[in-house]
mmCIF file of C-alpha atoms and ligand atoms in Angstrom:
data_model
loop_
_atom_site.group_PDB
_atom_site.id
_atom_site.type_symbol
_atom_site.label_atom_id
_atom_site.label_comp_id
_atom_site.label_asym_id
_atom_site.label_seq_id
_atom_site.Cartn_x
_atom_site.Cartn_y
_atom_site.Cartn_z
ATOM 1 C CA UNK M 1 0.000 0.000 0.000
ATOM 2 C CA UNK M 2 1.536 3.300 -1.111
ATOM 3 C CA UNK M 3 0.783 6.978 -1.253
ATOM 4 C CA UNK M 4 -1.031 7.037 2.042
ATOM 5 C CA UNK M 5 -1.988 10.484 3.231
ATOM 6 C CA UNK M 6 -3.417 11.991 6.392
ATOM 7 C CA UNK M 7 -6.895 10.905 5.344
ATOM 8 C CA UNK M 8 -6.156 7.287 4.434
ATOM 9 C CA UNK M 9 -3.447 6.178 6.860
ATOM 10 C CA UNK M 10 -5.730 5.156 9.735
ATOM 11 C CA UNK M 11 -7.682 2.590 7.734
ATOM 12 C CA UNK M 12 -4.430 1.326 6.166
ATOM 13 C CA UNK M 13 -2.945 0.598 9.594
ATOM 14 C CA UNK M 14 -6.112 -1.172 10.716
ATOM 15 C CA UNK M 15 -6.220 -3.271 7.549
ATOM 16 C CA UNK M 16 -2.727 -4.527 8.412
ATOM 17 C CA UNK M 17 -4.209 -6.155 11.561
ATOM 18 C CA UNK M 18 -7.077 -7.816 9.769
ATOM 19 C CA UNK M 19 -5.815 -11.360 10.389
ATOM 20 C CA UNK M 20 -4.542 -10.847 13.932
ATOM 21 C CA UNK M 21 -5.019 -14.253 15.605
ATOM 22 C CA UNK M 22 -5.891 -12.770 19.011
ATOM 23 C CA UNK M 23 -9.309 -11.154 18.574
ATOM 24 C CA UNK M 24 -9.265 -9.268 21.869
ATOM 25 C CA UNK M 25 -5.837 -7.825 21.051
ATOM 26 C CA UNK M 26 -7.163 -6.801 17.639
ATOM 27 C CA UNK M 27 -10.125 -5.030 19.257
ATOM 28 C CA UNK M 28 -7.867 -3.168 21.695
ATOM 29 C CA UNK M 29 -5.254 -2.123 19.137
ATOM 30 C CA UNK M 30 -7.899 -1.102 16.586
ATOM 31 C CA UNK M 31 -9.496 1.236 19.096
ATOM 32 C CA UNK M 32 -6.141 2.512 20.303
ATOM 33 C CA UNK M 33 -4.995 3.351 16.751
ATOM 34 C CA UNK M 34 -8.292 5.074 15.961
ATOM 35 C CA UNK M 35 -8.127 7.191 19.125
ATOM 36 C CA UNK M 36 -4.418 8.003 18.750
ATOM 37 C CA UNK M 37 -4.888 9.137 15.174
ATOM 38 C CA UNK M 38 -8.021 11.105 16.077
ATOM 39 C CA UNK M 39 -6.108 12.781 18.900
ATOM 40 C CA UNK M 40 -3.226 13.787 16.600
ATOM 41 C CA UNK M 41 -5.717 15.223 14.088
ATOM 42 C CA UNK M 42 -7.773 16.998 16.746
ATOM 43 C CA UNK M 43 -4.804 18.905 18.208
ATOM 44 C CA UNK M 44 -2.995 19.156 14.856
ATOM 45 C CA UNK M 45 0.067 17.609 16.517
ATOM 46 C CA UNK M 46 3.333 19.099 15.275
ATOM 47 C CA UNK M 47 6.560 17.143 14.701
ATOM 48 C CA UNK M 48 8.238 19.058 17.524
ATOM 49 C CA UNK M 49 5.417 18.238 19.924
ATOM 50 C CA UNK M 50 5.482 14.547 19.050
ATOM 51 C CA UNK M 51 9.284 14.491 19.515
ATOM 52 C CA UNK M 52 8.706 15.995 22.948
ATOM 53 C CA UNK M 53 6.105 13.316 23.652
ATOM 54 C CA UNK M 54 8.541 10.556 22.657
ATOM 55 C CA UNK M 55 11.208 12.106 24.908
ATOM 56 C CA UNK M 56 8.710 12.169 27.783
ATOM 57 C CA UNK M 57 7.836 8.469 27.338
ATOM 58 C CA UNK M 58 11.536 7.620 27.018
ATOM 59 C CA UNK M 59 12.289 9.413 30.286
ATOM 60 C CA UNK M 60 9.485 7.455 31.949
ATOM 61 C CA UNK M 61 11.082 4.214 30.755
ATOM 62 C CA UNK M 62 14.537 5.274 31.950
ATOM 63 C CA UNK M 63 13.462 6.119 35.490
ATOM 64 C CA UNK M 64 11.364 2.949 35.891
ATOM 65 C CA UNK M 65 12.887 -0.011 37.717
ATOM 66 C CA UNK M 66 11.711 -2.637 40.223
ATOM 67 C CA UNK M 67 11.280 0.032 42.929
ATOM 68 C CA UNK M 68 10.125 3.027 40.880
ATOM 69 C CA UNK M 69 7.150 2.515 38.543
ATOM 70 C CA UNK M 70 6.734 5.748 36.612
ATOM 71 C CA UNK M 71 4.301 4.177 34.113
ATOM 72 C CA UNK M 72 1.870 3.455 36.956
ATOM 73 C CA UNK M 73 2.242 7.064 38.115
ATOM 74 C CA UNK M 74 1.437 8.246 34.588
ATOM 75 C CA UNK M 75 -1.646 6.041 34.401
ATOM 76 C CA UNK M 76 -2.710 7.137 37.897
ATOM 77 C CA UNK M 77 -2.286 10.868 37.344
ATOM 78 C CA UNK M 78 -4.138 10.745 34.009
ATOM 79 C CA UNK M 79 -7.072 9.047 35.759
ATOM 80 C CA UNK M 80 -6.704 5.866 33.682
ATOM 81 C CA UNK M 81 -5.995 3.623 36.686
ATOM 82 C CA UNK M 82 -9.098 4.827 38.496
ATOM 83 C CA UNK M 83 -11.215 4.473 35.340
ATOM 84 C CA UNK M 84 -10.096 0.854 34.861
ATOM 85 C CA UNK M 85 -10.607 0.170 38.591
ATOM 86 C CA UNK M 86 -14.111 1.654 38.519
ATOM 87 C CA UNK M 87 -15.116 -0.397 35.453
ATOM 88 C CA UNK M 88 -13.704 -3.599 36.949
ATOM 89 C CA UNK M 89 -15.409 -3.110 40.317
ATOM 90 C CA UNK M 90 -19.081 -2.437 39.678
ATOM 91 C CA UNK M 91 -20.560 -3.750 42.903
ATOM 92 C CA UNK M 92 -24.001 -3.955 44.487
ATOM 93 C CA UNK M 93 -24.820 -1.135 46.906
ATOM 94 C CA UNK M 94 -23.482 -1.826 50.380
ATOM 95 C CA UNK M 95 -20.246 -3.445 49.206
ATOM 96 C CA UNK M 96 -17.041 -1.565 49.997
ATOM 97 C CA UNK M 97 -15.856 0.419 46.994
ATOM 98 C CA UNK M 98 -12.495 -0.260 45.380
ATOM 99 C CA UNK M 99 -9.836 2.281 44.565
ATOM 100 C CA UNK M 100 -6.400 2.449 42.926
ATOM 101 C CA UNK M 101 -3.768 -0.149 43.759
ATOM 102 C CA UNK M 102 -0.791 2.214 43.556
ATOM 103 C CA UNK M 103 2.853 1.267 43.059
ATOM 104 C CA UNK M 104 3.881 0.504 46.652
ATOM 105 C CA UNK M 105 2.405 -2.931 47.321
ATOM 106 C CA UNK M 106 4.970 -5.693 47.917
ATOM 107 C CA UNK M 107 4.329 -9.428 47.678
ATOM 108 C CA UNK M 108 6.388 -10.584 50.652
ATOM 109 C CA UNK M 109 5.104 -8.392 53.483
ATOM 110 C CA UNK M 110 5.531 -9.927 56.949
ATOM 111 C CA UNK M 111 2.739 -11.948 58.563
ATOM 112 C CA UNK M 112 1.236 -10.608 61.790
ATOM 113 C CA UNK M 113 -1.294 -11.743 64.383
ATOM 114 C CA UNK M 114 -4.250 -9.608 65.385
ATOM 115 C CA UNK M 115 -3.068 -7.069 67.934
ATOM 116 C CA UNK M 116 0.488 -6.865 66.551
ATOM 117 C CA UNK M 117 2.189 -3.602 65.616
ATOM 118 C CA UNK M 118 2.710 -3.584 61.843
ATOM 119 C CA UNK M 119 4.611 -0.270 62.017
ATOM 120 C CA UNK M 120 7.785 -2.212 62.852
ATOM 121 C CA UNK M 121 9.568 1.029 63.728
ATOM 122 C CA UNK M 122 8.088 3.257 60.995
ATOM 123 C CA UNK M 123 8.045 6.910 62.033
ATOM 124 C CA UNK M 124 4.634 8.236 63.119
ATOM 125 C CA UNK M 125 2.093 8.678 65.889
ATOM 126 C CA UNK M 126 0.610 5.366 67.046
ATOM 127 C CA UNK M 127 -2.729 4.354 65.598
ATOM 128 C CA UNK M 128 -4.913 1.417 66.665
ATOM 129 C CA UNK M 129 -6.940 0.068 63.739
ATOM 130 C CA UNK M 130 -9.893 -2.283 64.119
ATOM 131 C CA UNK M 131 -12.774 -3.435 61.983
ATOM 132 C CA UNK M 132 -14.556 -6.326 60.428
ATOM 133 C CA UNK M 133 -14.863 -8.209 57.166
ATOM 134 C CA UNK M 134 -18.385 -9.189 56.161
ATOM 135 C CA UNK M 135 -20.204 -10.510 53.121
ATOM 136 C CA UNK M 136 -23.100 -8.777 51.348
ATOM 137 C CA UNK M 137 -25.714 -10.407 53.589
ATOM 138 C CA UNK M 138 -23.919 -9.311 56.737
ATOM 139 C CA UNK M 139 -22.284 -12.683 57.302
ATOM 140 C CA UNK M 140 -18.928 -12.615 59.101
ATOM 141 C CA UNK M 141 -15.993 -13.548 56.882
ATOM 142 C CA UNK M 142 -13.446 -15.288 59.082
ATOM 143 C CA UNK M 143 -9.980 -16.205 57.827
ATOM 144 C CA UNK M 144 -9.920 -13.406 55.241
ATOM 145 C CA UNK M 145 -6.390 -12.442 54.219
ATOM 146 C CA UNK M 146 -5.939 -8.762 55.015
ATOM 147 C CA UNK M 147 -2.925 -7.005 53.529
ATOM 148 C CA UNK M 148 -2.291 -3.499 54.752
ATOM 149 C CA UNK M 149 0.310 -0.927 53.725
ATOM 150 C CA UNK M 150 0.837 2.771 54.281
ATOM 151 C CA UNK M 151 3.343 5.639 54.190
ATOM 152 C CA UNK M 152 5.137 6.858 57.314
ATOM 153 C CA UNK M 153 4.829 10.303 58.900
ATOM 154 C CA UNK M 154 7.459 11.629 56.475
ATOM 155 C CA UNK M 155 5.290 10.630 53.527
ATOM 156 C CA UNK M 156 7.383 7.675 52.365
ATOM 157 C CA UNK M 157 6.658 3.974 51.996
ATOM 158 C CA UNK M 158 9.345 1.617 53.303
ATOM 159 C CA UNK M 159 10.363 0.730 49.729
ATOM 160 C CA UNK M 160 11.222 4.396 49.093
ATOM 161 C CA UNK M 161 13.862 4.490 51.840
ATOM 162 C CA UNK M 162 17.166 3.806 50.068
ATOM 163 C CA UNK M 163 19.465 1.297 51.754
ATOM 164 C CA UNK M 164 16.811 -0.026 54.160
ATOM 165 C CA UNK M 165 15.155 -3.259 53.068
ATOM 166 C CA UNK M 166 13.085 -3.703 56.249
ATOM 167 C CA UNK M 167 9.324 -3.961 55.796
ATOM 168 C CA UNK M 168 7.712 -1.206 57.843
ATOM 169 C CA UNK M 169 4.098 -0.098 58.103
ATOM 170 C CA UNK M 170 2.916 -3.048 56.059
ATOM 171 C CA UNK M 171 1.850 -6.579 56.828
ATOM 172 C CA UNK M 172 -0.555 -9.441 56.348
ATOM 173 C CA UNK M 173 -3.060 -10.711 58.910
ATOM 174 C CA UNK M 174 -6.277 -12.705 58.982
ATOM 175 C CA UNK M 175 -9.726 -11.842 60.185
ATOM 176 C CA UNK M 176 -10.876 -13.827 63.235
ATOM 177 C CA UNK M 177 -13.788 -16.298 63.099
ATOM 178 C CA UNK M 178 -16.272 -13.476 63.779
ATOM 179 C CA UNK M 179 -14.805 -11.456 60.889
ATOM 180 C CA UNK M 180 -13.103 -8.924 63.152
ATOM 181 C CA UNK M 181 -9.467 -7.806 62.968
ATOM 182 C CA UNK M 182 -7.302 -5.326 64.860
ATOM 183 C CA UNK M 183 -3.730 -4.182 64.674
ATOM 184 C CA UNK M 184 -1.507 -1.305 65.660
ATOM 185 C CA UNK M 185 0.216 0.962 63.130
ATOM 186 C CA UNK M 186 0.911 4.680 62.732
ATOM 187 C CA UNK M 187 -1.343 7.565 61.733
ATOM 188 C CA UNK M 188 -1.547 8.023 57.969
ATOM 189 C CA UNK M 189 -0.498 11.458 56.721
ATOM 190 C CA UNK M 190 -0.961 13.101 53.311
ATOM 191 C CA UNK M 191 2.022 12.648 51.004
ATOM 192 C CA UNK M 192 3.065 13.648 47.505
ATOM 193 C CA UNK M 193 3.389 10.871 44.937
ATOM 194 C CA UNK M 194 6.978 10.654 43.675
ATOM 195 C CA UNK M 195 7.332 13.866 41.673
ATOM 196 C CA UNK M 196 11.068 14.154 41.028
ATOM 197 C CA UNK M 197 10.689 12.522 37.589
ATOM 198 C CA UNK M 198 8.898 13.084 34.292
ATOM 199 C CA UNK M 199 5.406 12.678 35.797
ATOM 200 C CA UNK M 200 6.225 15.326 38.412
ATOM 201 C CA UNK M 201 7.363 17.665 35.611
ATOM 202 C CA UNK M 202 4.110 16.962 33.778
ATOM 203 C CA UNK M 203 2.053 17.818 36.862
ATOM 204 C CA UNK M 204 3.946 21.099 37.326
ATOM 205 C CA UNK M 205 3.513 21.988 33.660
ATOM 206 C CA UNK M 206 -0.221 21.375 34.028
ATOM 207 C CA UNK M 207 -0.487 23.495 37.193
ATOM 208 C CA UNK M 208 -1.281 20.438 39.341
ATOM 209 C CA UNK M 209 -0.021 19.355 42.765
ATOM 210 C CA UNK M 210 1.239 15.807 43.496
ATOM 211 C CA UNK M 211 -0.480 15.254 46.862
ATOM 212 C CA UNK M 212 -2.602 12.317 47.983
ATOM 213 C CA UNK M 213 -4.868 12.610 51.014
ATOM 214 C CA UNK M 214 -3.859 10.483 54.031
ATOM 215 C CA UNK M 215 -4.921 6.857 53.619
ATOM 216 C CA UNK M 216 -4.342 3.286 54.620
ATOM 217 C CA UNK M 217 -4.231 0.651 51.858
ATOM 218 C CA UNK M 218 -6.107 -2.640 52.204
ATOM 219 C CA UNK M 219 -6.252 -5.697 49.987
ATOM 220 C CA UNK M 220 -8.686 -8.307 51.300
ATOM 221 C CA UNK M 221 -9.176 -11.774 49.828
ATOM 222 C CA UNK M 222 -11.379 -14.628 50.982
ATOM 223 C CA UNK M 223 -12.649 -17.767 49.207
ATOM 224 C CA UNK M 224 -16.048 -17.197 47.616
ATOM 225 C CA UNK M 225 -15.663 -13.405 47.531
ATOM 226 C CA UNK M 226 -14.213 -10.907 45.071
ATOM 227 C CA UNK M 227 -10.814 -9.505 45.934
ATOM 228 C CA UNK M 228 -11.119 -6.004 47.373
ATOM 229 C CA UNK M 229 -8.335 -3.469 46.774
ATOM 230 C CA UNK M 230 -9.113 -0.220 48.511
ATOM 231 C CA UNK M 231 -8.005 2.527 50.911
ATOM 232 C CA UNK M 232 -9.483 4.076 54.022
ATOM 233 C CA UNK M 233 -9.038 7.855 53.830
ATOM 234 C CA UNK M 234 -8.679 10.193 56.781
ATOM 235 C CA UNK M 235 -11.598 12.548 57.285
ATOM 236 C CA UNK M 236 -10.651 16.245 57.295
ATOM 237 C CA UNK M 237 -7.637 15.834 55.021
ATOM 238 C CA UNK M 238 -7.081 18.953 52.867
ATOM 239 C CA UNK M 239 -6.497 16.873 49.718
ATOM 240 C CA UNK M 240 -9.664 14.740 49.771
ATOM 241 C CA UNK M 241 -11.124 16.757 46.881
ATOM 242 C CA UNK M 242 -7.954 17.071 44.829
ATOM 243 C CA UNK M 243 -6.267 13.657 45.115
ATOM 244 C CA UNK M 244 -3.460 13.550 42.522
ATOM 245 C CA UNK M 245 -4.696 10.127 41.359
ATOM 246 C CA UNK M 246 -8.491 10.636 41.612
ATOM 247 C CA UNK M 247 -8.960 7.745 44.067
ATOM 248 C CA UNK M 248 -11.225 9.196 46.763
ATOM 249 C CA UNK M 249 -14.741 7.800 47.311
ATOM 250 C CA UNK M 250 -16.851 9.357 50.068
ATOM 251 C CA UNK M 251 -17.759 5.903 51.384
ATOM 252 C CA UNK M 252 -14.065 5.254 52.133
ATOM 253 C CA UNK M 253 -13.518 8.357 54.286
ATOM 254 C CA UNK M 254 -13.407 7.582 58.023
ATOM 255 C CA UNK M 255 -12.661 9.406 61.246
ATOM 256 C CA UNK M 256 -9.278 8.895 62.843
ATOM 257 C CA UNK M 257 -10.029 9.757 66.472
ATOM 258 C CA UNK M 258 -7.147 11.321 68.397
ATOM 259 C CA UNK M 259 -6.718 10.557 72.111
ATOM 260 C CA UNK M 260 -4.436 11.953 74.771
ATOM 261 C CA UNK M 261 -1.984 9.608 76.525
ATOM 262 C CA UNK M 262 -3.806 6.886 78.413
ATOM 263 C CA UNK M 263 -5.282 3.450 77.876
ATOM 264 C CA UNK M 264 -5.337 2.225 74.259
ATOM 265 C CA UNK M 265 -8.135 -0.083 72.997
ATOM 266 C CA UNK M 266 -5.902 -3.142 73.485
ATOM 267 C CA UNK M 267 -5.161 -2.215 77.099
ATOM 268 C CA UNK M 268 -1.704 -0.736 76.434
ATOM 269 C CA UNK M 269 -0.922 2.285 78.633
ATOM 270 C CA UNK M 270 0.190 4.880 76.077
ATOM 271 C CA UNK M 271 2.597 7.561 77.297
ATOM 272 C CA UNK M 272 1.951 9.724 74.232
ATOM 273 C CA UNK M 273 -1.163 10.740 72.244
ATOM 274 C CA UNK M 274 -2.498 8.131 69.835
ATOM 275 C CA UNK M 275 -5.333 7.658 67.350
ATOM 276 C CA UNK M 276 -7.938 5.000 66.716
ATOM 277 C CA UNK M 277 -9.627 4.022 63.470
ATOM 278 C CA UNK M 278 -12.571 1.684 62.990
ATOM 279 C CA UNK M 279 -13.680 0.496 59.546
ATOM 280 C CA UNK M 280 -15.963 -2.315 58.398
ATOM 281 C CA UNK M 281 -15.431 -3.887 54.985
ATOM 282 C CA UNK M 282 -18.133 -5.628 52.945
ATOM 283 C CA UNK M 283 -16.891 -7.987 50.246
ATOM 284 C CA UNK M 284 -18.852 -8.729 47.093
ATOM 285 C CA UNK M 285 -19.633 -12.357 46.427
ATOM 286 C CA UNK M 286 -17.588 -13.941 43.644
ATOM 287 C CA UNK M 287 -19.668 -14.866 40.627
HETATM 288 C C1 BEZ B 301 -0.458 5.118 46.673
HETATM 289 O O1 BEZ B 301 -1.477 5.412 47.257
HETATM 290 O O2 BEZ B 301 0.355 4.411 47.245
HETATM 291 C C2 BEZ B 301 -0.217 5.679 45.316
HETATM 292 C C3 BEZ B 301 -1.200 5.582 44.371
HETATM 293 C C4 BEZ B 301 -0.959 6.107 43.129
HETATM 294 C C5 BEZ B 301 0.244 6.713 42.847
HETATM 295 C C6 BEZ B 301 1.212 6.828 43.833
HETATM 296 C C7 BEZ B 301 0.975 6.302 45.075
HETATM 297 FE FE1 FE B 302 -0.711 5.209 49.227
#
């Protein structure tokens, strides 16, 4: 096929995929090509602008490694992660809503018992977290695997601290037979997503800030139920309505209650102020 011009090139590219053996891949790439070409036409993309775009994507590739996932940050800050999450998690009313996964989950977080301190030395004010895991009919879900992770008071996840491989402020525990769980951690604080790379430059160029409202990540799995990936956000946070990655749902905002030194919910005599958080999760049944 020769002599393609700006009016004929889109269909020519699509024709080249006519016999793609993977039909789903063909559907996805067909739509992607159509939208990419339509976008270039709509903004009348110049050669200099596209070169800049290629440089931007190249920089994203260069900064990405097993600890820094700039492609996820790009997807998150453009709202694509939350869009995909929302489409994949249409649930009946009453089920806990899902939100973005983020780049800071690790597979091999330490196992804890209910009541343990998952902070493991992470910097922050103590926080006692408790709650329950239930099914859509209110049935207790015992033995659910609860993975929790959060940033420290300085706004960093353990994996962002260079030269320290210890797992802090993250762990895995199980709900008890009555569906309840409780553990100790630290108070979540707002933090900026990593913004010292190309995505940070993009946010600045667009007049946007990189902050996420304070939150605690949860991933909960139990046989017979859909996996739930979500956060609990801290009520009153100044960034709840401008989350850099568009992840806030009102149903996930909870009160972190602050207490002066004294008796904690687990009976510990605290010498310093501490907080408590209570949140009940409702899993959707697996289909
Ligand atoms: C997070 O909440 O861990 C997160 C989500 C998206 C981008 C960066 C961080
Ligand atoms: Fe986070």
